[in-house]
Amino acid sequence: MTPFSMDDLMFRPGLMSGERILITGGGTGLGKVMAEACLMLGATVYICGRRGGVVEASARELMDAHGGRCVGLACDIRVPEAIEAMLDQIWADGGALTGLVNNAAGNFISRTEDLSPRAFDAIANIVFRGTFFVTQGCGKRWIAEGQKASVVSILTTWIWNGGPFTVPSAMSKAAVATMSQSLAVEWGSHGIRFNNIAPGPFPTEGMSARLNPGGEGQERSNAYGDMSANPMGRVGDMRELANLAVYLLHPLSAYVNGQTIAIDGAAWQATGGNFSRLRAWGDAEWKAARDSIQRTNEKDRAQRTV
Ligand code: HXC
Ligand code: NAP
């Protein structure tokens, strides 16, 4: 991905100076572009993931391109003790965070009847459980210190109309939406606010390999749908997502609380924005998809350091 320049951002240089932002899963894909925008605008940025080499290389790449301070941390958010250790390390490294982006996730397409308990847990433990424990860990610290903060969670439009063939993800994202709405009210008086972004298709390696297996790089027509059916006729542009995230993280959006903003070109209103068209697949297509997804999972697992 080409590095952003200031022309890609709608904000003035230094806008995020003094902000301290943690982006889970920030070493790749959407998390990495949100990290890049925050860094370019002067924030100190922390990114975490299970593949220590990936987060460290991304942090280095972003600092080489833009300067500033981006710290890569190896952490598995499925493990509450590991989250606590990471947050202790961040707080010891310059004080409280001012923003959190719940972006880390796992997902793959599968017929629901084919999911084993371990397959369900593989997704729910990251998205449903892990997101809660990262949020709670930050919230406890913010409340104790009287620190205001903004939490942005990356969801999907399936929270509104369901996610056929991605049921553990859709269920978990819907639960995170409920967490955000609940805490927007419960912690609003502490100045801690919660908003969600529900992206449509933004091609990333992690997403394409698991949601469009075998068709990586086919941005216009894939398992997710035919992009000509999207009212905007295209997939998302990373700059559009990054600018929205910066807006929600910045203190000047402080009266925006408890909201979910879709960024999908109105795809879900037009087409459902989910994998309903995979109803046409038979056993052969599902076997090929599963084999391809599992090859990606194995490759990624081999790079994990935690
Ligand atoms: C059925 C599958 C499967 C598949 C894995 N499993 N892939 N079952 N169909 N395609 C089963 C395995 O057989 C195993 O169960 C269980 O799931 C756990 O698999 P592991 O590979 O051991 O899991 P793990 O190493 O924990 O990896 C977690 C993961 C992996 C979620 C499975 O995909 C991952 O790490 N993903 C992180 C990145 C990611 O997913 N990014 C995409 C986000 S995109 P058994 O019982 O056999 O042992 C996104 C976009 C949404 O969310 C919107 C798009 C428009
Ligand atoms: P991605 O590149 O695969 O990003 C997922 C990130 O989460 C990876 O960096 C991964 O790193 C990290 N992660 C997974 N499990 C983790 C764990 N247990 N602990 C810590 N980090 C973990 O995919 P993406 O497309 O950018 O997705 C980012 C977010 O956007 C996700 O929430 C996804 O659901 C959402 N989304 C994406 C799209 C899209 O079109 N791309 C659309 C809608 C929503 P490790 O594997 O190294 O841990």
PDB file of C-alpha atoms and ligand atoms in Angstrom, residues 28 50-51 78 103-111 114-123 126-127 155-158 166 169 173 199-202 204-208 210-211 224 273-275 286 289-294 296-298 300-301 304, ligand 1:
ATOM      1  CA  THR A  28      -2.348  -4.866   8.885  1.00  0.00           C
ATOM      2  CA  ARG A  50      -0.298 -11.825  17.651  1.00  0.00           C
ATOM      3  CA  ARG A  51       2.397 -11.715  14.970  1.00  0.00           C
ATOM      4  CA  ARG A  78      -8.040 -13.511  23.658  1.00  0.00           C
ATOM      5  CA  ASN A 103     -10.240  -3.294  15.166  1.00  0.00           C
ATOM      6  CA  ALA A 104      -8.747  -6.779  15.708  1.00  0.00           C
ATOM      7  CA  ALA A 105     -10.981  -9.548  14.393  1.00  0.00           C
ATOM      8  CA  GLY A 106     -11.110 -13.026  12.978  1.00  0.00           C
ATOM      9  CA  ASN A 107     -13.553 -14.174  10.350  1.00  0.00           C
ATOM     10  CA  PHE A 108     -14.074 -16.694   7.560  1.00  0.00           C
ATOM     11  CA  ILE A 109     -16.962 -17.780   5.388  1.00  0.00           C
ATOM     12  CA  SER A 110     -18.477 -21.150   6.249  1.00  0.00           C
ATOM     13  CA  ARG A 111     -21.823 -22.879   6.204  1.00  0.00           C
ATOM     14  CA  ASP A 114     -20.060 -27.014   9.263  1.00  0.00           C
ATOM     15  CA  LEU A 115     -18.746 -25.022  12.260  1.00  0.00           C
ATOM     16  CA  SER A 116     -17.164 -26.971  15.132  1.00  0.00           C
ATOM     17  CA  PRO A 117     -17.146 -25.507  18.664  1.00  0.00           C
ATOM     18  CA  ARG A 118     -13.486 -24.550  18.126  1.00  0.00           C
ATOM     19  CA  ALA A 119     -14.380 -22.763  14.895  1.00  0.00           C
ATOM     20  CA  PHE A 120     -17.076 -20.705  16.639  1.00  0.00           C
ATOM     21  CA  ASP A 121     -14.724 -19.916  19.529  1.00  0.00           C
ATOM     22  CA  ALA A 122     -11.886 -18.949  17.169  1.00  0.00           C
ATOM     23  CA  ILE A 123     -13.952 -15.953  16.076  1.00  0.00           C
ATOM     24  CA  ILE A 126     -11.335 -12.493  19.438  1.00  0.00           C
ATOM     25  CA  VAL A 127     -14.270 -10.290  18.512  1.00  0.00           C
ATOM     26  CA  LEU A 155     -18.044  -3.520  13.099  1.00  0.00           C
ATOM     27  CA  THR A 156     -19.912  -4.564   9.934  1.00  0.00           C
ATOM     28  CA  THR A 157     -23.312  -3.652   8.521  1.00  0.00           C
ATOM     29  CA  TRP A 158     -24.377  -7.209   9.402  1.00  0.00           C
ATOM     30  CA  THR A 166     -20.409 -15.491   8.677  1.00  0.00           C
ATOM     31  CA  SER A 169     -18.692 -12.820  13.215  1.00  0.00           C
ATOM     32  CA  LYS A 173     -20.064  -7.724  16.031  1.00  0.00           C
ATOM     33  CA  PRO A 199     -17.323  -0.663   6.805  1.00  0.00           C
ATOM     34  CA  GLY A 200     -18.460  -2.259   3.587  1.00  0.00           C
ATOM     35  CA  PRO A 201     -15.850  -3.999   1.435  1.00  0.00           C
ATOM     36  CA  PHE A 202     -12.348  -2.565   1.763  1.00  0.00           C
ATOM     37  CA  THR A 204      -7.322  -6.234   2.543  1.00  0.00           C
ATOM     38  CA  GLU A 205      -5.159  -9.341   2.505  1.00  0.00           C
ATOM     39  CA  GLY A 206      -6.726 -10.719   5.695  1.00  0.00           C
ATOM     40  CA  MET A 207     -10.260 -10.180   4.465  1.00  0.00           C
ATOM     41  CA  SER A 208      -9.796 -11.352   0.885  1.00  0.00           C
ATOM     42  CA  ARG A 210     -10.888 -15.609   4.223  1.00  0.00           C
ATOM     43  CA  LEU A 211     -13.975 -14.048   2.665  1.00  0.00           C
ATOM     44  CA  TYR A 224     -19.076 -10.675  -1.322  1.00  0.00           C
ATOM     45  CA  GLY A 273     -24.152  -6.107   1.911  1.00  0.00           C
ATOM     46  CA  ASN A 274     -23.548  -9.651   3.091  1.00  0.00           C
ATOM     47  CA  PHE A 275     -22.804 -13.116   1.710  1.00  0.00           C
ATOM     48  CA  TRP A 286     -17.356 -24.984   0.147  1.00  0.00           C
ATOM     49  CA  ALA A 289     -13.051 -22.356   0.110  1.00  0.00           C
ATOM     50  CA  ARG A 290     -12.286 -24.144   3.356  1.00  0.00           C
ATOM     51  CA  ASP A 291      -9.032 -25.615   2.037  1.00  0.00           C
ATOM     52  CA  SER A 292      -7.899 -22.224   0.809  1.00  0.00           C
ATOM     53  CA  ILE A 293      -8.855 -20.442   4.070  1.00  0.00           C
ATOM     54  CA  GLN A 294      -7.073 -23.041   6.162  1.00  0.00           C
ATOM     55  CA  THR A 296      -3.969 -18.916   5.002  1.00  0.00           C
ATOM     56  CA  ASN A 297      -4.702 -19.640   8.667  1.00  0.00           C
ATOM     57  CA  GLU A 298      -1.719 -22.009   8.850  1.00  0.00           C
ATOM     58  CA  ASP A 300      -0.453 -16.742   9.607  1.00  0.00           C
ATOM     59  CA  ARG A 301      -0.280 -19.017  12.646  1.00  0.00           C
ATOM     60  CA  ARG A 304       2.601 -15.731  15.643  1.00  0.00           C
TER      61      ARG A 304
HETATM   62  C1  HXC B   1     -14.833 -24.105   8.837  1.00  0.00           C
HETATM   63  C2  HXC B   1     -12.883 -23.528   9.894  1.00  0.00           C
HETATM   64  C3  HXC B   1     -12.464 -22.759   8.786  1.00  0.00           C
HETATM   65  C4  HXC B   1     -13.335 -22.714   7.656  1.00  0.00           C
HETATM   66  C5  HXC B   1     -10.941 -22.586  10.326  1.00  0.00           C
HETATM   67  N1  HXC B   1     -11.906 -23.398  10.801  1.00  0.00           N
HETATM   68  N2  HXC B   1     -11.266 -22.188   9.079  1.00  0.00           N
HETATM   69  N3  HXC B   1     -14.048 -24.187   9.924  1.00  0.00           N
HETATM   70  N4  HXC B   1     -14.504 -23.414   7.716  1.00  0.00           N
HETATM   71  N5  HXC B   1     -13.026 -22.021   6.580  1.00  0.00           N
HETATM   72  C6  HXC B   1     -11.895 -24.086  12.098  1.00  0.00           C
HETATM   73  C7  HXC B   1     -10.703 -25.030  12.243  1.00  0.00           C
HETATM   74  O1  HXC B   1     -10.938 -26.246  11.566  1.00  0.00           O
HETATM   75  C8  HXC B   1     -10.634 -25.203  13.753  1.00  0.00           C
HETATM   76  O2  HXC B   1     -11.628 -26.068  14.240  1.00  0.00           O
HETATM   77  C9  HXC B   1     -11.044 -23.813  14.248  1.00  0.00           C
HETATM   78  O3  HXC B   1     -11.732 -23.161  13.154  1.00  0.00           O
HETATM   79  C10 HXC B   1      -9.875 -22.976  14.663  1.00  0.00           C
HETATM   80  O4  HXC B   1      -8.991 -22.880  13.555  1.00  0.00           O
HETATM   81  P1  HXC B   1      -7.500 -22.401  13.729  1.00  0.00           P
HETATM   82  O5  HXC B   1      -6.901 -22.213  12.389  1.00  0.00           O
HETATM   83  O6  HXC B   1      -6.794 -23.281  14.713  1.00  0.00           O
HETATM   84  O7  HXC B   1      -7.772 -20.991  14.442  1.00  0.00           O
HETATM   85  P2  HXC B   1      -6.815 -19.884  14.905  1.00  0.00           P
HETATM   86  O8  HXC B   1      -5.366 -20.221  14.644  1.00  0.00           O
HETATM   87  O9  HXC B   1      -7.215 -19.527  16.274  1.00  0.00           O
HETATM   88  O10 HXC B   1      -7.155 -18.683  13.887  1.00  0.00           O
HETATM   89  C11 HXC B   1      -8.253 -17.867  14.082  1.00  0.00           C
HETATM   90  C12 HXC B   1      -9.003 -17.639  12.774  1.00  0.00           C
HETATM   91  C13 HXC B   1      -8.080 -17.063  11.694  1.00  0.00           C
HETATM   92  C14 HXC B   1     -10.165 -16.671  13.079  1.00  0.00           C
HETATM   93  C15 HXC B   1      -9.563 -18.971  12.312  1.00  0.00           C
HETATM   94  O11 HXC B   1      -8.851 -16.867  10.522  1.00  0.00           O
HETATM   95  C16 HXC B   1      -7.437 -15.759  12.078  1.00  0.00           C
HETATM   96  O12 HXC B   1      -6.488 -15.714  12.839  1.00  0.00           O
HETATM   97  N6  HXC B   1      -7.928 -14.619  11.555  1.00  0.00           N
HETATM   98  C17 HXC B   1      -7.391 -13.277  11.845  1.00  0.00           C
HETATM   99  C18 HXC B   1      -7.490 -12.368  10.663  1.00  0.00           C
HETATM  100  C19 HXC B   1      -8.841 -12.330   9.982  1.00  0.00           C
HETATM  101  O13 HXC B   1      -9.636 -13.261  10.078  1.00  0.00           O
HETATM  102  N7  HXC B   1      -9.076 -11.264   9.252  1.00  0.00           N
HETATM  103  C20 HXC B   1     -10.307 -11.087   8.522  1.00  0.00           C
HETATM  104  C21 HXC B   1     -11.081  -9.985   9.102  1.00  0.00           C
HETATM  105  S1  HXC B   1     -12.082  -9.390   7.809  1.00  0.00           S
HETATM  106  P3  HXC B   1     -11.363 -27.648  14.537  1.00  0.00           P
HETATM  107  O14 HXC B   1     -12.586 -28.076  15.279  1.00  0.00           O
HETATM  108  O15 HXC B   1     -11.231 -28.276  13.181  1.00  0.00           O
HETATM  109  O16 HXC B   1     -10.113 -27.743  15.342  1.00  0.00           O
HETATM  110  C22 HXC B   1     -13.617  -9.166   8.320  1.00  0.00           C
HETATM  111  C23 HXC B   1     -14.416  -8.531   7.223  1.00  0.00           C
HETATM  112  C24 HXC B   1     -15.848  -8.471   7.471  1.00  0.00           C
HETATM  113  O17 HXC B   1     -13.994  -9.435   9.396  1.00  0.00           O
HETATM  114  C25 HXC B   1     -16.645  -7.722   6.414  1.00  0.00           C
HETATM  115  C26 HXC B   1     -16.387  -8.035   4.991  1.00  0.00           C
HETATM  116  C27 HXC B   1     -17.172  -7.227   4.064  1.00  0.00           C
END
